[in-house]
Amino acid sequence: MNAIKKRSTPWWVTSVSVIASVGLLTSCASGGDAEGKTDVVFAVKDDPVCLDPQQVTITTALNIGRQVVDSLLDQDAETGELVPWLAETWKTNDDLTSFTFTLRDDVTFSDDTKLTADVVKANFDALNALGADASLASQYLAGYESTEVVDDSTVTVNFSQPNAQFLQGSSTITLGLVGEATTKLSAEDRCQTVVGSGPFTVDSYVPNDSAVLAKREGYDWASKLRNHTGEALVETITFAITPENSVRTGGLQSGEFDIIQDLPAADEERFGTDDYTIYARANPGVPTSLIPNTERPIVADEAVRKAILQGTDRTEINDLTGSSLVEPASSALSSATPGYVSQADKMKYNEDAAAKTLEDAGWTLGSDGIREKDGQKLSVSVTAFYGQDVLEAAQIQLKKIGVDLKLNIVTAGDFFGVVASKDYDFLSASLTRTDPDVLRVLFSPESSAAWGIVDDAALESMLQEQARTADETARNAIIADIQSSLIEHAYLVPLLEVAQVHASTANVKGLEFDSSSRLVMYDVAVDAK
Amino acid sequence: MARINVWVFYLLPKLGQFLFVILATYTLTFVLIHFLPGDPLVAALASKSGDSAVLDPAVLDAQRVKYGLDGSLWEQYFGHLLALFRGDLGISISTGVSVTDMIARALPHSAQIASLALVIGVIGAVIITFLAFAAPWPWLRNLLMQIPPFGVAIPAFLSGILLITIFSFGLDWLPSSGVRSPGSQILPAITLALPVGAIFFQVFSSAVFDAMSSSYVFTAEAKGVPPRSIFIKHLLRNALLPSVTILGLLIGYLAGGTAVVETVFSRDGIGRMTVNAVLARDINVIQGVVLVVGATYAIVNLLVDIAYGVIDPRTRPAAAKPSRKAQEVGA
């Protein structure tokens, strides 16, 4: 007790001043930047969880992985044309079961091992063995038989059945090549370390906090789609994992972040000034849609499906729930998919026509505003695990034509449970793939992920035919017919194109989308302000 | 020797209670998780694979074995319990990493902001109580007493965003997010300290003001002892017991209550890990986190019980008094 009396300063004054000085000290630590930055800070929305690009499907993880591994081919995001990358040339056989690549001979992985035909074989064999752990890759490798090493720099990948999407798949991050040592690891271990031949290497990864990439010294094998050659232009990229939208946008404004992922639609106007750049691109694949199960009595009625197609206003849905920088959905494929042909004419919103279609099919308006036929209400459910706002907009629109759309929003796990048991009227989801073959994956009864349950022999033969057709012009013609048929019979009701929308400060240059709408940061440079 | 015996008899039931709490926590979590509808394995795989999830029954069965989800419920219950005694909390279904490793990684981050929040909250509550006690005018005292309830009333996501807006984006003093930069724990700790300090204040200040009206404070005031001495010598000591009780509860609250703060400040930690695990239905992680938080809570309460005996002679083991008196009489 005496000790307290002797003290000259009250204890609480001391503690307050300690806290205050800690605050001041840390404020000095976070300094600003005056000249061009060599460290880019990219605020991303979620944790990548796993860094192995061959296993992951989360956008953030793919965006990180794209900087670390290169692919055999590259694909022009505008034209869909395939160009050389790690493979200098390639050829396919007529029935699309065999693909031969000739590799560049100057490529090394970040552990200094050389890219050889053996490494490519090790990659595909390991991926095939991963099976369900690499779910997306296993779809690109459907029917995988073997990889033959022809010579040191020539390799042939064989399939037991035609695989039209493989060539395009080989340009994706999912089939990007990892070093031979990585291929020998278990699925879990691969998630922690990944050795690629890309322009950056993984420097550190702290789950739920950040991943830091460092420039690879001596990198010199970028594809010709990039704007420069040699090493990347910045020293490091820090992916700051920042789930809270307002923290990402606030940090972009205050200069804490240089680039942010997933700019909320509400903030597009705020960042639409000269001080910022907004990047937007639709995901290739199938837009967020209503996907029918035609084994269900009401859904089986083509008139009902057609009325639902005519009675949904995609422009309004896009205004309410989408990005102003992306067009409304206009086909069974998104506008960023190779082979896309607009079906906008057949999908025009027309409330009166929709009502007439239902009227003609015998669905009469009940007193509660819901149509009915033979005592049965025109009530269907849609099961989804995201995109509730999109479905709510559709629900309100369909109510106007007397269709009662019941929303069944479930967890991801329950969604796949419902898919497995086929217990649904409609599913709602989107599928991101770089190749139009996604339509076969979605609709062919033989596909392992057939969500749309449709019994149409003509459609099925077209879906199989495009997967066998090597000639691009001929294949695109079939794909155009498939899109036309899907909309004609309303086997799919597209609602909204899924889009990637990012933003950066205006002094960030060279950020580009690849053909699967993932970001390529090889050309990124940050100018002095 | 007799005293040690008495302490052993005082502590043994409390240790038993501690083990019971852990076992009950494990059992309850197990039952709750396993009776939720849906398949946790499918859920976790779906959250990992997104729209490309493929559910082949043969693959699923193999995965079930890998994650310890095969066999009957009884086998799973006792299997996991046995593993638990070996310190093995299983493997996370959605990340494939050992749950023990995940918790070991995240726990220090949470403990850091929780302990800092506790210190800030308690110091703040004591300072405000002292100022109210020493306030020369009743209106000032009433005003001061009205401040802390705000700490509970304002939701953490709002106070967190406000702090970020002012101190990170406005003044550029402290980082807005993450655990990577120095000082990143300060704003989250203050956000957490607001409700913690407010709850502590309610208990602490009422204990202080109750004691104020007692006769010994009256006597001390009459003798002309300055208010600061009265506060430190008499009131603080008297308010200690209820304060320790509420501290025990607050530490339990902090152990599980960091989820919102860790999400707003994008920090790695137990709370955020739990949210992610619940969203992905990653039952091995949920079970591990609940157990660790439950154990923390039980340990804190055990310490609080021991602290009681030390602080307040009246709550010491009853047997201790007669034996000591007997010794004194004997001597």
Coordinates of N, CA and C in Angstrom, one line a residue, chain A residues 99-181:
Chain A
F99 N -4.2 -36.2 -78.4 CA -3.7 -34.8 -78.5 C -2.2 -34.8 -78.3
T100 N -1.4 -34.3 -79.3 CA 0.0 -34.3 -79.2 C 0.6 -32.9 -79.1
F101 N 1.4 -32.7 -78.1 CA 2.0 -31.3 -77.8 C 3.5 -31.4 -78.0
T102 N 4.1 -30.4 -78.6 CA 5.5 -30.3 -78.6 C 5.9 -29.1 -77.7
L103 N 6.8 -29.4 -76.7 CA 7.0 -28.4 -75.7 C 8.2 -27.5 -76.0
R104 N 8.2 -26.3 -75.4 CA 9.3 -25.4 -75.5 C 10.5 -26.1 -74.7
D105 N 11.7 -25.8 -75.1 CA 12.8 -26.5 -74.4 C 13.5 -25.6 -73.4
D106 N 13.0 -24.4 -73.2 CA 13.8 -23.5 -72.3 C 13.0 -23.2 -70.9
V107 N 12.0 -24.1 -70.7 CA 11.2 -23.8 -69.5 C 11.6 -24.5 -68.3
T108 N 11.7 -23.8 -67.1 CA 12.0 -24.5 -65.9 C 11.0 -24.2 -64.8
F109 N 10.8 -25.0 -63.9 CA 10.0 -24.8 -62.8 C 10.7 -24.0 -61.7
S110 N 10.0 -23.5 -60.7 CA 10.7 -22.7 -59.7 C 11.6 -23.5 -58.8
D111 N 11.6 -24.8 -58.8 CA 12.6 -25.6 -58.1 C 13.8 -26.0 -59.0
D112 N 13.9 -25.3 -60.2 CA 15.0 -25.4 -61.1 C 15.0 -26.7 -61.9
T113 N 13.8 -27.5 -61.8 CA 13.8 -28.7 -62.7 C 13.2 -28.2 -64.1
K114 N 13.6 -29.0 -65.1 CA 13.2 -28.6 -66.5 C 11.8 -29.2 -66.8
L115 N 11.1 -28.5 -67.7 CA 9.9 -29.0 -68.2 C 10.2 -30.0 -69.3
T116 N 9.8 -31.3 -69.1 CA 10.0 -32.3 -70.1 C 8.7 -33.0 -70.4
A117 N 8.7 -33.9 -71.4 CA 7.5 -34.7 -71.6 C 7.1 -35.6 -70.4
D118 N 8.1 -36.0 -69.7 CA 7.9 -36.8 -68.5 C 7.1 -36.1 -67.5
V119 N 7.4 -34.8 -67.3 CA 6.7 -33.9 -66.3 C 5.2 -33.8 -66.7
V120 N 5.0 -33.6 -68.0 CA 3.6 -33.5 -68.5 C 2.8 -34.8 -68.2
K121 N 3.5 -35.9 -68.4 CA 2.8 -37.2 -68.2 C 2.5 -37.3 -66.7
A122 N 3.5 -37.0 -65.9 CA 3.4 -37.1 -64.4 C 2.2 -36.2 -63.9
N123 N 2.0 -35.0 -64.6 CA 0.9 -34.1 -64.2 C -0.4 -34.8 -64.5
F124 N -0.6 -35.3 -65.7 CA -1.9 -35.8 -66.1 C -2.2 -37.1 -65.3
D125 N -1.2 -38.0 -65.2 CA -1.4 -39.2 -64.4 C -1.8 -38.9 -63.0
A126 N -1.1 -37.9 -62.4 CA -1.4 -37.6 -61.0 C -2.8 -37.0 -60.9
L127 N -3.2 -36.1 -61.8 CA -4.5 -35.5 -61.8 C -5.6 -36.5 -61.9
N128 N -5.4 -37.5 -62.8 CA -6.3 -38.5 -63.0 C -6.5 -39.3 -61.7
A129 N -5.4 -39.6 -61.0 CA -5.4 -40.3 -59.8 C -6.1 -39.5 -58.6
L130 N -6.0 -38.2 -58.7 CA -6.7 -37.3 -57.7 C -8.2 -37.5 -57.7
G131 N -8.7 -37.8 -58.9 CA -10.2 -38.0 -59.0 C -11.0 -36.9 -58.4
A132 N -11.8 -37.2 -57.4 CA -12.8 -36.3 -56.9 C -12.1 -35.1 -56.1
D133 N -10.9 -35.3 -55.7 CA -10.2 -34.2 -55.1 C -9.9 -33.0 -56.1
A134 N -9.9 -33.4 -57.3 CA -9.7 -32.4 -58.4 C -10.9 -32.4 -59.3
S135 N -12.0 -32.0 -58.7 CA -13.3 -32.3 -59.4 C -13.4 -31.6 -60.8
L136 N -12.9 -30.4 -60.9 CA -13.0 -29.7 -62.2 C -12.1 -30.3 -63.2
A137 N -10.9 -30.6 -62.8 CA -9.9 -31.2 -63.7 C -10.4 -32.6 -64.2
S138 N -11.1 -33.3 -63.3 CA -11.6 -34.6 -63.7 C -12.6 -34.5 -64.8
Q139 N -13.3 -33.4 -64.9 CA -14.3 -33.2 -66.0 C -13.5 -32.9 -67.3
Y140 N -12.5 -32.1 -67.2 CA -11.7 -31.8 -68.4 C -11.0 -33.1 -68.9
L141 N -10.7 -34.0 -68.0 CA -10.0 -35.3 -68.3 C -10.9 -36.5 -68.4
A142 N -12.2 -36.2 -68.6 CA -13.2 -37.3 -68.7 C -12.8 -38.3 -69.8
G143 N -12.7 -39.6 -69.5 CA -12.3 -40.6 -70.5 C -10.8 -40.7 -70.6
Y144 N -10.0 -40.1 -69.7 CA -8.6 -40.1 -69.8 C -8.0 -41.6 -69.8
E145 N -7.2 -41.9 -70.7 CA -6.6 -43.2 -70.8 C -5.2 -43.2 -70.4
S146 N -4.3 -42.4 -71.1 CA -2.9 -42.5 -70.8 C -2.2 -41.3 -71.5
T147 N -1.0 -41.0 -71.0 CA -0.1 -40.1 -71.7 C 1.1 -40.8 -72.1
E148 N 1.4 -40.6 -73.4 CA 2.6 -41.3 -73.9 C 3.7 -40.2 -74.1
V149 N 4.9 -40.6 -73.7 CA 6.1 -39.8 -73.9 C 6.7 -40.2 -75.2
V150 N 6.6 -39.3 -76.3 CA 7.1 -39.7 -77.6 C 8.6 -39.5 -77.6
D151 N 9.0 -38.2 -77.3 CA 10.4 -38.0 -77.0 C 10.5 -37.0 -75.9
D152 N 11.7 -36.4 -75.7 CA 11.9 -35.5 -74.5 C 10.9 -34.3 -74.5
S153 N 10.6 -33.9 -75.7 CA 9.8 -32.7 -75.8 C 8.5 -32.9 -76.5
T154 N 8.1 -34.1 -76.7 CA 6.8 -34.4 -77.4 C 6.0 -35.4 -76.5
V155 N 4.7 -35.1 -76.4 CA 3.9 -35.9 -75.5 C 2.5 -36.0 -76.1
T156 N 1.9 -37.2 -76.0 CA 0.6 -37.4 -76.5 C -0.4 -37.8 -75.4
V157 N -1.5 -37.2 -75.3 CA -2.5 -37.5 -74.3 C -3.7 -38.2 -75.0
N158 N -4.0 -39.4 -74.5 CA -5.0 -40.2 -75.1 C -6.3 -40.4 -74.3
F159 N -7.4 -40.4 -75.0 CA -8.7 -40.6 -74.3 C -9.5 -41.8 -74.9
S160 N -10.3 -42.4 -74.1 CA -11.1 -43.5 -74.6 C -12.3 -43.1 -75.4
Q161 N -12.6 -41.8 -75.3 CA -13.8 -41.3 -76.0 C -13.5 -39.9 -76.5
P162 N -14.2 -39.3 -77.5 CA -13.9 -38.0 -78.0 C -14.0 -37.0 -76.8
N163 N -13.0 -36.1 -76.8 CA -13.0 -35.1 -75.7 C -12.7 -33.7 -76.3
A164 N -13.8 -33.1 -76.7 CA -13.7 -31.8 -77.5 C -13.2 -30.7 -76.6
Q165 N -13.4 -30.8 -75.3 CA -13.1 -29.6 -74.4 C -11.6 -29.7 -73.9
F166 N -10.9 -30.8 -74.2 CA -9.6 -31.0 -73.6 C -8.6 -29.9 -74.0
L167 N -8.6 -29.6 -75.4 CA -7.7 -28.7 -75.9 C -7.8 -27.3 -75.2
Q168 N -9.1 -26.9 -75.1 CA -9.4 -25.6 -74.5 C -9.0 -25.7 -73.0
G169 N -9.4 -26.9 -72.4 CA -9.1 -27.1 -71.0 C -7.6 -27.0 -70.7
S170 N -6.7 -27.4 -71.7 CA -5.3 -27.3 -71.5 C -4.8 -25.9 -71.4
S171 N -5.6 -24.9 -71.7 CA -5.2 -23.5 -71.6 C -5.7 -23.0 -70.3
T172 N -6.5 -23.7 -69.5 CA -7.0 -23.2 -68.2 C -6.0 -23.4 -67.1
I173 N -6.2 -22.7 -66.1 CA -5.4 -22.8 -64.8 C -5.6 -24.2 -64.2
T174 N -6.7 -24.8 -64.4 CA -7.0 -26.1 -63.8 C -6.1 -27.2 -64.4
L175 N -5.7 -27.1 -65.7 CA -4.8 -28.0 -66.2 C -3.4 -27.4 -66.4
G176 N -3.1 -26.4 -65.6 CA -1.8 -25.8 -65.5 C -0.8 -26.8 -65.0
L177 N 0.5 -26.6 -65.4 CA 1.5 -27.7 -65.1 C 2.3 -27.3 -63.8
V178 N 2.4 -28.3 -62.9 CA 3.2 -28.2 -61.7 C 4.4 -29.0 -61.9
G179 N 5.4 -28.7 -61.0 CA 6.7 -29.5 -61.1 C 6.5 -30.9 -60.7
E180 N 7.5 -31.7 -61.2 CA 7.3 -33.2 -60.9 C 7.2 -33.5 -59.5
A181 N 8.0 -32.8 -58.6 CA 8.0 -33.1 -57.2 C 6.6 -32.9 -56.6

